Short mmCIF file of C-alpha atoms in Angstrom, two decimals:
data_model
loop_
_atom_site.label_atom_id
_atom_site.label_comp_id
_atom_site.label_asym_id
_atom_site.label_seq_id
_atom_site.Cartn_x
_atom_site.Cartn_y
_atom_site.Cartn_z
CA MET A 1 -1.62 -24.23 -25.00
CA ALA A 2 -3.03 -20.48 -25.66
CA THR A 3 -0.92 -18.17 -26.60
CA ILE A 4 -1.18 -14.88 -28.28
CA LEU A 5 1.87 -12.87 -30.10
CA CYS A 6 2.11 -9.19 -31.02
CA ARG A 7 4.17 -7.92 -33.52
CA ASP A 8 5.02 -4.37 -33.96
CA LEU A 9 1.13 -3.61 -32.69
CA ALA A 10 0.32 -0.20 -33.70
CA PHE A 11 -3.12 1.64 -32.94
CA SER A 12 -4.36 5.62 -33.36
CA PHE A 13 -7.88 6.83 -33.26
CA GLY A 14 -7.98 9.05 -36.39
CA ASP A 15 -4.74 11.18 -36.41
CA LEU A 16 -4.26 10.29 -32.78
CA PRO A 17 -1.54 7.87 -32.16
CA LEU A 18 -1.96 5.92 -28.90
CA LEU A 19 0.37 2.57 -29.29
CA SER A 20 3.04 1.87 -31.68
CA GLY A 21 5.97 -0.81 -32.00
CA VAL A 22 4.33 -3.39 -29.86
CA ASP A 23 5.82 -6.90 -29.55
CA LEU A 24 3.85 -9.17 -26.86
CA HIS A 25 4.60 -12.71 -26.17
CA LEU A 26 1.57 -13.64 -23.52
CA VAL A 27 1.15 -17.47 -21.90
CA PRO A 28 -0.86 -19.10 -19.38
CA GLY A 29 -0.33 -17.51 -16.05
CA TRP A 30 -1.81 -14.54 -14.97
CA THR A 31 0.40 -10.98 -16.21
CA GLY A 32 -0.66 -7.37 -14.74
CA LEU A 33 -1.53 -4.58 -17.43
CA VAL A 34 -0.27 -1.22 -15.77
CA GLY A 35 0.07 2.54 -16.67
CA ALA A 36 -1.27 6.30 -16.16
CA ASN A 37 -4.67 6.60 -16.94
CA GLY A 38 -5.46 7.35 -20.23
CA ALA A 39 -2.20 5.92 -21.11
CA GLY A 40 -3.67 2.68 -23.93
CA LYS A 41 -4.69 -0.27 -21.00
CA THR A 42 -7.76 -0.62 -22.06
CA THR A 43 -7.27 -0.37 -25.84
CA LEU A 44 -4.51 -2.38 -25.50
CA LEU A 45 -7.59 -5.07 -24.12
CA ARG A 46 -9.62 -4.43 -26.59
CA LEU A 47 -7.03 -5.15 -29.67
CA LEU A 48 -6.13 -8.41 -28.08
CA THR A 49 -9.91 -9.12 -27.67
CA GLY A 50 -10.24 -8.27 -31.46
CA GLU A 51 -13.16 -5.70 -30.74
CA LEU A 52 -10.03 -3.12 -32.08
CA GLU A 53 -8.06 -3.76 -35.43
CA PRO A 54 -4.62 -2.50 -35.08
CA THR A 55 -4.07 0.23 -37.29
CA ALA A 56 -0.17 -1.44 -38.32
CA GLY A 57 1.06 -4.90 -36.93
CA SER A 58 -0.39 -8.18 -36.52
CA ILE A 59 -1.76 -10.08 -33.27
CA GLN A 60 -1.65 -14.06 -33.93
CA ARG A 61 -3.71 -15.93 -31.35
CA GLU A 62 -3.15 -19.67 -31.19
CA PRO A 63 -5.46 -22.10 -31.36
CA GLY A 64 -7.09 -19.72 -34.02
CA ASP A 65 -10.63 -20.97 -32.09
CA LEU A 66 -9.34 -19.95 -28.65
CA SER A 67 -12.07 -19.12 -26.04
CA LEU A 68 -11.94 -16.08 -24.67
CA THR A 69 -13.74 -13.87 -22.20
CA THR A 70 -13.21 -10.36 -21.14
CA CYS A 71 -14.49 -8.42 -17.67
CA PRO A 72 -14.81 -4.87 -18.46
CA GLN A 73 -14.96 -2.41 -15.77
CA SER A 74 -18.65 -1.71 -14.65
CA VAL A 75 -21.03 -3.97 -14.43
CA GLU A 76 -24.69 -2.46 -15.52
CA ALA A 77 -26.93 -5.51 -16.13
CA CYS A 78 -27.42 -9.13 -15.40
CA THR A 79 -26.01 -10.71 -18.41
CA PRO A 80 -27.28 -14.02 -19.63
CA GLU A 81 -23.77 -15.34 -18.17
CA ILE A 82 -24.72 -14.67 -14.90
CA ALA A 83 -28.16 -15.88 -15.24
CA ARG A 84 -27.07 -18.95 -16.33
CA PHE A 85 -24.35 -19.26 -13.32
CA ALA A 86 -27.04 -18.49 -10.81
CA ALA A 87 -29.34 -21.58 -12.56
CA ARG A 88 -26.62 -23.85 -12.29
CA ASP A 89 -26.91 -26.93 -9.69
CA ASP A 90 -23.53 -29.21 -10.20
CA GLY A 91 -20.02 -28.85 -8.23
CA ALA A 92 -18.46 -26.44 -10.77
CA ALA A 93 -20.99 -23.72 -10.02
CA ARG A 94 -21.38 -24.44 -6.13
CA ARG A 95 -17.62 -24.63 -5.49
CA LEU A 96 -17.84 -20.93 -7.33
CA LEU A 97 -20.57 -19.13 -5.16
CA GLY A 98 -19.40 -20.71 -2.16
CA GLU A 99 -15.68 -18.69 -2.95
CA LEU A 100 -17.06 -15.74 -4.10
CA ALA A 101 -20.13 -15.83 -1.45
CA LEU A 102 -22.96 -15.13 -3.98
CA ASP A 103 -25.97 -16.23 -3.09
CA PRO A 104 -28.50 -17.22 -6.42
CA ALA A 105 -31.68 -16.04 -4.18
CA GLY A 106 -30.00 -12.64 -4.26
CA LEU A 107 -30.33 -12.10 -8.42
CA ALA A 108 -33.77 -11.37 -8.23
CA ARG A 109 -32.92 -7.65 -6.86
CA TRP A 110 -30.00 -7.09 -9.64
CA ALA A 111 -31.06 -3.52 -9.34
CA SER A 112 -30.42 -3.12 -5.19
CA LEU A 113 -27.62 -5.29 -5.28
CA SER A 114 -24.02 -2.71 -4.48
CA PRO A 115 -21.37 -2.39 -7.36
CA GLY A 116 -19.01 -4.77 -5.92
CA GLU A 117 -21.87 -7.58 -5.50
CA ARG A 118 -22.19 -7.52 -8.99
CA LYS A 119 -18.67 -7.78 -9.95
CA ARG A 120 -18.45 -10.78 -7.40
CA TRP A 121 -21.37 -11.98 -9.88
CA GLN A 122 -19.57 -11.30 -13.40
CA ILE A 123 -16.26 -12.66 -12.29
CA GLY A 124 -17.60 -15.83 -10.94
CA ALA A 125 -19.64 -15.96 -14.59
CA ALA A 126 -16.87 -15.90 -16.24
CA LEU A 127 -15.00 -18.52 -14.24
CA LEU A 128 -17.32 -21.39 -14.37
CA ASP A 129 -16.95 -20.95 -18.54
CA GLU A 130 -13.22 -21.89 -18.07
CA PRO A 131 -12.02 -19.94 -21.24
CA GLU A 132 -8.70 -19.96 -22.29
CA VAL A 133 -8.39 -16.68 -21.97
CA LEU A 134 -9.30 -14.18 -19.44
CA LEU A 135 -9.10 -10.70 -19.66
CA LEU A 136 -10.53 -8.49 -16.56
CA ASP A 137 -10.21 -4.81 -16.26
CA GLU A 138 -9.88 -3.42 -12.58
CA PRO A 139 -11.99 -6.44 -10.66
CA THR A 140 -11.37 -4.68 -7.51
CA ASN A 141 -13.09 -1.78 -7.98
CA HIS A 142 -16.02 -1.54 -5.45
CA LEU A 143 -14.78 -4.35 -3.39
CA ASP A 144 -14.61 -4.47 0.34
CA HIS A 145 -11.63 -6.40 1.97
CA ALA A 146 -13.54 -9.25 2.14
CA GLY A 147 -14.84 -9.34 -1.34
CA ARG A 148 -10.94 -8.58 -2.65
CA LYS A 149 -10.01 -12.06 -0.60
CA LEU A 150 -13.08 -13.51 -1.83
CA LEU A 151 -12.27 -12.78 -5.33
CA VAL A 152 -7.82 -13.29 -5.52
CA GLY A 153 -8.64 -17.33 -4.07
CA ALA A 154 -11.13 -17.99 -6.83
CA LEU A 155 -9.02 -16.20 -9.76
CA ARG A 156 -5.95 -17.79 -8.08
CA GLY A 157 -7.84 -21.23 -9.59
CA PHE A 158 -7.53 -20.14 -12.78
CA HIS A 159 -5.29 -21.81 -15.18
CA GLY A 160 -5.48 -20.37 -18.49
CA LEU A 161 -4.13 -17.48 -20.24
CA GLY A 162 -4.81 -14.22 -18.16
CA VAL A 163 -4.24 -10.43 -17.84
CA VAL A 164 -5.53 -8.11 -15.62
CA VAL A 165 -5.74 -4.20 -15.74
CA SER A 166 -5.55 -2.80 -12.19
CA HIS A 167 -4.29 -0.31 -9.81
CA ASP A 168 -4.40 -2.75 -6.59
CA ARG A 169 -1.04 -3.17 -5.53
CA ALA A 170 -1.93 -6.08 -3.37
CA LEU A 171 -3.71 -7.82 -6.05
CA LEU A 172 -1.09 -7.10 -8.81
CA ASP A 173 1.43 -8.54 -6.31
CA THR A 174 -0.47 -11.66 -4.71
CA LEU A 175 -1.62 -12.85 -8.99
CA THR A 176 0.59 -12.06 -11.21
CA GLU A 177 3.82 -13.35 -12.27
CA GLN A 178 4.20 -10.72 -15.34
CA THR A 179 3.95 -7.03 -15.68
CA LEU A 180 3.14 -5.06 -18.88
CA ARG A 181 3.39 -1.06 -18.76
CA VAL A 182 1.87 1.21 -21.04
CA ALA A 183 4.03 4.22 -21.09
CA GLY A 184 4.85 6.95 -24.30
CA GLY A 185 2.88 4.87 -26.40
CA GLY A 186 5.12 1.65 -25.92
CA VAL A 187 4.42 -1.70 -23.58
CA GLN A 188 7.23 -2.83 -21.85
CA THR A 189 7.36 -6.43 -20.32
CA TRP A 190 9.08 -6.96 -16.70
CA ASP A 191 8.99 -10.73 -15.77
CA LEU A 192 7.98 -9.70 -12.24
CA PRO A 193 5.20 -8.93 -9.99
CA TYR A 194 3.87 -5.34 -10.10
CA SER A 195 6.27 -3.91 -7.11
CA ARG A 196 9.53 -5.43 -7.76
CA ALA A 197 8.80 -4.48 -11.72
CA ARG A 198 7.85 -1.36 -10.71
CA ARG A 199 11.20 -0.99 -8.53
CA ALA A 200 12.76 -2.35 -11.68
CA TRP A 201 11.74 0.32 -14.21
CA GLU A 202 12.36 3.25 -11.51
CA ALA A 203 15.90 2.06 -11.70
CA GLU A 204 16.21 2.44 -15.25
CA ARG A 205 14.55 5.61 -15.23
CA ALA A 206 17.11 6.92 -12.77
CA GLU A 207 19.77 5.39 -14.43
CA HIS A 208 18.25 7.21 -17.97
CA ASN A 209 18.39 10.76 -15.55
CA ALA A 210 21.39 10.20 -14.77
CA ALA A 211 22.78 10.17 -18.26
CA HIS A 212 20.67 12.80 -19.35
CA ALA A 213 22.31 14.65 -16.28
CA ALA A 214 25.86 13.69 -17.33
CA LEU A 215 25.29 14.58 -21.27
CA GLN A 216 23.60 17.60 -20.05
CA SER A 217 26.33 19.05 -18.26
CA GLN A 218 28.97 18.26 -21.14
CA HIS A 219 26.87 20.17 -23.39
CA ARG A 220 27.11 23.25 -21.21
CA ARG A 221 30.19 22.75 -21.04
CA ILE A 222 31.17 22.54 -24.94
CA GLU A 223 28.42 25.87 -24.86
CA GLY A 224 30.96 27.63 -22.73
CA ARG A 225 33.99 26.61 -25.20
CA LEU A 226 32.59 27.50 -28.08
CA ASP A 227 31.40 30.80 -27.10
CA ASP A 228 35.12 31.62 -25.60
CA GLN A 229 36.15 30.34 -28.86
CA ARG A 230 33.54 32.73 -30.64
CA ARG A 231 34.80 35.94 -28.68
CA ALA A 232 38.37 34.74 -29.53
CA LEU A 233 37.79 34.39 -33.59
CA ALA A 234 35.94 37.60 -33.24
CA GLY A 235 38.84 39.40 -31.37
CA ALA A 236 41.41 38.05 -33.61
CA THR A 237 39.67 39.20 -36.54
CA ALA A 238 39.02 42.98 -35.39
CA ASN A 239 42.83 43.23 -34.23
CA ARG A 240 43.69 42.14 -38.04
CA SER A 241 41.47 44.52 -39.32
CA ARG A 242 42.95 47.42 -37.02
CA ARG A 243 46.25 46.61 -37.89
CA VAL A 244 45.80 47.14 -41.68
CA ARG A 245 44.39 50.13 -41.46
CA SER A 246 46.70 51.47 -38.93
CA LYS A 247 49.82 50.66 -41.06
CA GLY A 248 52.41 53.51 -41.12
CA LYS A 249 54.18 54.85 -44.28
CA HIS A 250 57.83 53.91 -42.39
CA ASP A 251 56.55 50.45 -41.96
CA SER A 252 58.46 47.75 -43.92
CA ASP A 253 56.16 45.39 -46.10
CA SER A 254 58.08 42.36 -44.80
CA ARG A 255 57.35 43.14 -41.50
CA THR A 256 53.65 44.31 -42.23
CA LEU A 257 52.84 40.71 -44.09
CA GLY A 258 55.01 38.56 -41.31
CA ALA A 259 52.22 39.95 -39.25
CA ALA A 260 49.18 39.63 -41.68
CA THR A 261 50.44 36.24 -41.58
CA LEU A 262 50.46 35.61 -38.26
CA ALA A 263 47.19 36.98 -37.51
CA GLU A 264 45.49 35.12 -40.83
CA TRP A 265 46.95 31.80 -39.25
CA SER A 266 45.87 32.95 -35.55
CA GLU A 267 42.22 33.39 -37.30
CA LYS A 268 41.89 30.11 -38.93
CA SER A 269 43.11 28.38 -36.18
CA LEU A 270 40.46 29.51 -34.28
CA GLY A 271 37.82 28.90 -36.92
CA ARG A 272 38.40 24.91 -37.30
CA GLY A 273 38.66 25.17 -33.13
CA ALA A 274 35.06 26.51 -33.25
CA SER A 275 34.05 24.31 -36.39
CA VAL A 276 35.35 21.14 -34.11
CA LEU A 277 33.43 22.51 -31.26
CA ARG A 278 29.98 23.47 -33.21
CA ARG A 279 30.41 19.49 -34.29
CA ALA A 280 31.22 18.29 -31.18
CA LEU A 281 27.95 20.23 -30.20
CA ASP A 282 25.52 19.01 -32.81
CA ARG A 283 26.56 15.36 -31.40
CA SER A 284 25.98 16.28 -28.07
CA ALA A 285 22.28 17.72 -28.91
CA SER A 286 21.61 14.63 -30.59
CA ALA A 287 22.36 12.30 -27.63
CA LEU A 288 20.09 14.93 -25.21
CA ALA A 289 17.65 13.93 -27.87
CA ASP A 290 17.95 10.24 -27.67
CA HIS A 291 18.33 10.74 -23.35
CA ALA A 292 15.72 13.08 -22.87
CA TYR A 293 14.91 13.56 -19.57
CA GLU A 294 11.94 10.72 -18.27
CA GLY A 295 9.36 12.62 -15.82
CA GLU A 296 5.78 12.37 -14.99
CA LEU A 297 2.93 14.31 -15.04
CA GLY A 298 1.31 16.12 -12.00
CA GLY A 299 1.95 17.62 -9.40
CA PRO A 300 0.20 19.48 -6.18
CA ILE A 301 -3.60 20.24 -6.68
CA ALA A 302 -4.52 23.77 -5.47
CA VAL A 303 -8.42 24.00 -3.77
CA ALA A 304 -10.55 26.18 -4.55
CA GLY A 305 -13.21 25.29 -2.29
CA GLU A 306 -15.28 27.42 -0.19
CA ARG A 307 -17.09 26.61 3.27
CA ALA A 308 -20.89 26.87 3.50
CA PRO A 309 -22.31 30.23 5.42
CA SER A 310 -25.00 27.80 6.93
CA ALA A 311 -23.74 25.57 9.92
CA TYR A 312 -24.76 21.90 7.84
CA LEU A 313 -25.29 21.03 4.10
CA ALA A 314 -27.41 18.06 4.66
CA ALA A 315 -29.37 16.57 7.61
CA LEU A 316 -31.44 13.09 7.20
CA ASP A 317 -33.71 12.09 10.16
CA VAL A 318 -35.50 9.32 9.01
CA PRO A 319 -36.81 5.76 10.38
CA GLU A 320 -35.29 3.87 7.51
CA LEU A 321 -34.19 3.27 4.23
CA ARG A 322 -34.76 1.24 1.50
CA ALA A 323 -32.89 0.27 -1.24
CA GLY A 324 -36.03 -0.68 -3.44
CA ASP A 325 -38.35 -3.24 -1.34
CA ARG A 326 -35.10 -3.89 0.52
CA ARG A 327 -34.62 -2.19 4.57
CA VAL A 328 -30.89 -1.93 4.56
CA LEU A 329 -30.79 0.61 7.27
CA GLY A 330 -31.95 2.38 10.19
CA PRO A 331 -33.04 4.79 12.03
CA VAL A 332 -30.83 7.47 10.22
CA GLN A 333 -29.83 11.18 12.29
CA VAL A 334 -27.37 12.13 10.94
CA ALA A 335 -25.89 15.84 9.65
CA LEU A 336 -22.89 17.08 7.30
CA ALA A 337 -21.51 19.65 8.90
CA ARG A 338 -19.74 22.33 6.49
CA ASP A 339 -16.07 21.60 7.37
CA ALA A 340 -17.31 17.99 8.34
CA HIS A 341 -14.72 15.37 6.75
CA VAL A 342 -16.48 12.18 7.11
CA ARG A 343 -15.71 8.68 5.66
CA LEU A 344 -18.88 6.26 5.10
CA ALA A 345 -17.96 2.87 5.47
CA GLY A 346 -19.38 -0.62 5.77
CA PRO A 347 -19.41 -3.38 4.28
CA ASN A 348 -20.78 -4.13 0.13
CA GLY A 349 -24.73 -4.08 0.20
CA ALA A 350 -24.17 -2.14 3.47
CA GLY A 351 -26.53 0.57 1.99
CA LYS A 352 -23.67 2.84 1.36
CA THR A 353 -24.68 4.44 -1.90
CA THR A 354 -28.48 4.62 -1.07
CA LEU A 355 -27.41 6.99 2.26
CA ILE A 356 -25.58 9.26 0.14
CA ARG A 357 -28.34 9.65 -2.12
CA ALA A 358 -31.19 10.14 0.55
CA LEU A 359 -28.42 13.17 2.36
CA LEU A 360 -27.91 14.48 -1.67
CA ALA A 361 -31.81 14.62 -1.25
CA ARG A 362 -32.23 16.89 1.27
CA LEU A 363 -29.36 19.33 1.05
CA ARG A 364 -29.62 22.56 2.96
CA CYS A 365 -27.83 24.40 -0.26
CA PRO A 366 -28.07 25.26 -4.05
CA PRO A 367 -26.89 21.81 -5.43
CA ALA A 368 -24.70 23.80 -7.50
CA ARG A 369 -22.62 24.02 -4.75
CA VAL A 370 -22.02 20.09 -3.98
CA LEU A 371 -20.04 18.00 -6.36
CA TYR A 372 -21.10 14.32 -6.30
CA VAL A 373 -18.52 11.72 -8.16
CA PRO A 374 -20.86 8.43 -8.29
CA GLN A 375 -18.80 5.20 -8.14
CA ASP A 376 -18.97 4.97 -11.65
CA MET A 377 -20.12 6.93 -14.89
CA SER A 378 -21.27 5.92 -18.72
CA GLU A 379 -19.26 6.34 -21.56
CA GLN A 380 -21.96 9.03 -22.45
CA GLU A 381 -21.65 10.88 -19.35
CA ALA A 382 -17.38 11.31 -19.30
CA VAL A 383 -18.24 12.71 -22.80
CA ALA A 384 -20.62 14.66 -21.71
CA HIS A 385 -18.30 16.52 -18.74
CA LEU A 386 -16.04 16.61 -21.65
CA ASP A 387 -17.55 18.91 -23.23
CA ALA A 388 -19.00 20.70 -20.19
CA VAL A 389 -15.62 21.72 -19.47
CA ARG A 390 -14.70 22.78 -22.94
CA ALA A 391 -17.90 25.30 -22.88
CA LEU A 392 -16.39 27.03 -19.53
CA PRO A 393 -15.53 30.26 -19.44
CA PRO A 394 -11.43 30.42 -20.62
CA ASP A 395 -10.90 31.65 -16.46
CA GLU A 396 -12.62 28.80 -15.01
CA ARG A 397 -11.43 26.04 -17.46
CA GLY A 398 -7.98 26.96 -16.98
CA LYS A 399 -8.52 26.74 -13.14
CA VAL A 400 -10.06 22.94 -13.68
CA LEU A 401 -7.34 21.87 -16.34
CA ALA A 402 -4.81 22.99 -13.77
CA VAL A 403 -6.17 20.60 -11.41
CA VAL A 404 -6.61 17.80 -14.29
CA ALA A 405 -2.91 18.00 -14.92
CA ALA A 406 -1.95 18.44 -10.99
CA LEU A 407 -3.43 14.60 -11.10
CA GLY A 408 -1.44 13.32 -14.32
CA VAL A 409 -3.27 14.33 -17.20
CA ASP A 410 -2.13 15.89 -19.98
CA PRO A 411 -4.76 18.76 -20.50
CA GLY A 412 -4.24 19.52 -24.23
CA ALA A 413 -4.61 15.88 -25.12
CA LEU A 414 -7.39 15.35 -23.10
CA LEU A 415 -9.65 17.87 -24.84
CA ARG A 416 -8.88 16.73 -28.41
CA SER A 417 -9.56 13.33 -27.09
CA ARG A 418 -13.38 11.81 -28.08
CA ARG A 419 -13.87 10.22 -25.40
CA PRO A 420 -11.70 10.42 -22.29
CA SER A 421 -10.61 7.12 -20.33
CA PRO A 422 -12.11 6.11 -17.11
CA GLY A 423 -9.33 7.23 -14.70
CA GLU A 424 -9.08 10.36 -17.28
CA ALA A 425 -13.04 10.96 -16.88
CA ARG A 426 -13.35 10.34 -13.09
CA LYS A 427 -10.32 13.20 -12.49
CA LEU A 428 -12.03 15.14 -15.42
CA LEU A 429 -15.43 15.53 -12.52
CA LEU A 430 -13.11 15.42 -9.40
CA ALA A 431 -11.52 18.63 -11.26
CA PHE A 432 -14.71 20.46 -10.95
CA GLY A 433 -14.78 20.30 -7.71
CA LEU A 434 -11.27 20.66 -6.32
CA GLY A 435 -10.74 23.26 -9.25
CA ARG A 436 -14.13 25.41 -8.74
CA PRO A 437 -15.67 27.60 -5.39
CA VAL A 438 -17.67 24.23 -4.08
CA TRP A 439 -19.17 24.08 -0.92
CA GLY A 440 -18.92 20.35 -0.29
CA LEU A 441 -17.61 17.25 -1.88
CA VAL A 442 -19.48 14.21 -1.77
CA LEU A 443 -17.09 11.04 -3.35
CA ASP A 444 -18.41 7.62 -3.54
CA GLU A 445 -14.89 5.29 -4.08
CA PRO A 446 -13.23 8.23 -5.76
CA THR A 447 -9.68 5.93 -6.30
CA ASN A 448 -11.22 3.96 -8.83
CA HIS A 449 -9.41 3.94 -11.80
CA LEU A 450 -7.01 6.57 -10.72
CA ASP A 451 -2.83 5.79 -10.71
CA LEU A 452 -0.98 5.21 -7.63
CA PRO A 453 0.22 9.38 -7.88
CA ALA A 454 -2.71 10.67 -8.85
CA VAL A 455 -4.67 8.78 -5.39
CA GLU A 456 -1.62 10.27 -3.28
CA ARG A 457 -2.00 13.50 -4.80
CA LEU A 458 -5.60 13.52 -4.21
CA GLU A 459 -5.56 12.53 -0.82
CA ALA A 460 -3.29 15.27 -0.41
CA ALA A 461 -5.55 18.19 -1.79
CA LEU A 462 -8.78 16.05 0.00
CA ALA A 463 -7.04 16.85 3.25
CA GLU A 464 -7.02 20.68 2.83
CA PHE A 465 -9.98 21.11 0.97
CA PRO A 466 -12.09 23.92 3.72
CA GLY A 467 -15.75 22.56 3.15
CA ALA A 468 -17.38 19.26 3.71
CA LEU A 469 -16.40 15.78 2.65
CA LEU A 470 -18.07 13.04 3.08
CA VAL A 471 -16.00 9.86 0.77
CA VAL A 472 -16.99 6.17 0.62
CA SER A 473 -13.75 4.14 0.29
CA HIS A 474 -12.23 1.07 1.16
CA ASP A 475 -8.46 2.14 0.88
CA ASP A 476 -7.69 2.55 4.05
CA ALA A 477 -4.59 4.69 4.19
CA PHE A 478 -6.30 6.78 1.82
CA ALA A 479 -9.35 7.12 4.16
CA ARG A 480 -7.37 8.09 7.23
CA ALA A 481 -5.37 11.10 4.90
CA CYS A 482 -8.49 12.96 4.54
CA THR A 483 -11.13 12.22 7.13
CA ARG A 484 -11.72 12.77 11.01
CA VAL A 485 -14.78 11.18 11.32
CA THR A 486 -16.10 7.74 10.09
CA TRP A 487 -20.04 6.75 10.05
CA ARG A 488 -19.99 3.05 9.76
CA ILE A 489 -22.70 0.83 8.60
CA ASP A 490 -22.66 -2.64 10.11
CA GLN A 491 -25.88 -4.89 9.97
CA GLY A 492 -28.35 -2.21 8.98
CA GLU A 493 -27.21 0.46 12.22
CA LEU A 494 -25.34 3.49 11.36
CA ARG A 495 -22.58 4.77 14.06
CA GLU A 496 -20.29 7.40 14.17
CA GLU A 497 -16.94 6.88 14.86
CA THR A 498 -14.16 9.87 15.58
CA ALA A 499 -10.30 9.00 14.45
CA ASP A 500 -8.25 8.38 17.24
#
C-alpha cells in the first residue's frame, strides 16, 4: 500500500517562506487539496513528487520505489505517454478510450484539439499506467459538462493514492473523502469531502473570531480602567503637592503628617492598582495576539472600463472557419456590439476558441482597447504580465493592483514574487482589463484557476462592466450572472439565444 508521510515540512522561495510546520499522512483514496490562489497548493504537489526539496522537515514515501504520476494544469504537447495510450489496443486501453470518449484517429490533429480534449487524453494516459500515486492539478479546467462527467467516472476507477488540486466543488464532493486546506503557510487536514470540510472550518473560524471579539472587548475595558486609575493617581499626586505648598504656620505638624501619610498611602494604592491593570493589559494583548482575527483578502471590484465610441467592436461574415485542415464552423455572421454581454457556449472542440481568434483578427478598434484573456498562459507569459504591471505609471499601477487585491491577492506579495501562480496570473491579467479604461473584454474560461470568492467578485464586476463582454464559460451560474445573450455552437452551426 502506497503512503506519503510529511513531518514538520517547510519550504521557502529564497527569503520568502511559503509553507511551514506541515504534517501529513496520505493513504490510498482521493484527497482534495484546496486553498486560495498563491497559497502554495502547486508547490506542495511539487514537494510530494520530489520535484522540489523541502527547506526543512522530511517526506517519506513508502514503498521507496513507488510509481508516481502527475498531471499538470496545462497540456501543451502530445506526450509519449499519450501517444502510447492511443496506440494500444488491449482491453484496458479500449475501456479508458470508451469511458473518456476519445478517438485515437483524432490524435493526428493534436494542434487543433481543444484544451478539454487534450486534458482527457492526458488523464487517460495517466490512468492507463496504473501508478500507485496520482497527482492532478485542476483536472476539470476547460472541460464541458459532458467531459467532467466522463472524467469523474474514469477517476472513480482509480484505487491508488490520489491527490487532486481543484476549485471545482462538484468534483471534490463527488470524488474525495479527505480535504487538505492550505492557508496561512500551513496545511489543515479534514477527514471530510470539500463542502462538509468548508462548513467545519468556517464554523471553527466563526468561533475563533467570536473569541477574538470577546478578548478585544475585555482588552478595551481594561484599557478604560487603567486610564481611570492613571487619572486618579495623577490627581492624588497633584493634591498632595498642593497641600505641601499651602501648609500654613498655624498648621500642627501632627495634622500635616497625618494628611501626608494618608495621601501617600492613597498614591501607593492607586499605583499598585495601576500596576495590576498594566499586567492584566499585557496578558490581554498577548491573548489577542494568539487569537488574531481571521479574515479573507478581497472585496468589491471597482470597474474602470468604458463604452466604445463606435457601435461595434468586431464583426465577422465568413462562409466557414477552420482549425488546421478541419472545418469547425460555418457560415458565420456575428457582430459584437459595444455594450453587448455575450456568452459563447458549446461542447469541447466545437470551435469556440477558433471563433474568438477570428473575431479578434477583425477588430474595429485599436487592439489595446480590448483585453483578451486566453484559457491558459505559459509561465513565461505570466512573468511578463507581472513585469508589465511593475512598469506601469504609479497611478495606473495602483488601479490595477486595487483590482488584484479585490480578487483576493496581496499586491505586495505578488510584486515581490518571482513567478505568480496560475490563479494569480489570471487575476493579474483580469485586473489589466477591469482596472484600466478598455472598451471590451474577451475572456476564454476566466474562472479557470480562480478560487470561489474571486469567481463571485468577478461575476459581479463583469455584470457592471460598461463595455462589450464576450465570455466562454462552462460555469452556468457565472455566465448567467454576467451575460445577457448566448451564441451557441452546435454541430458546426452558430445560433443566438436571448436570456429569458
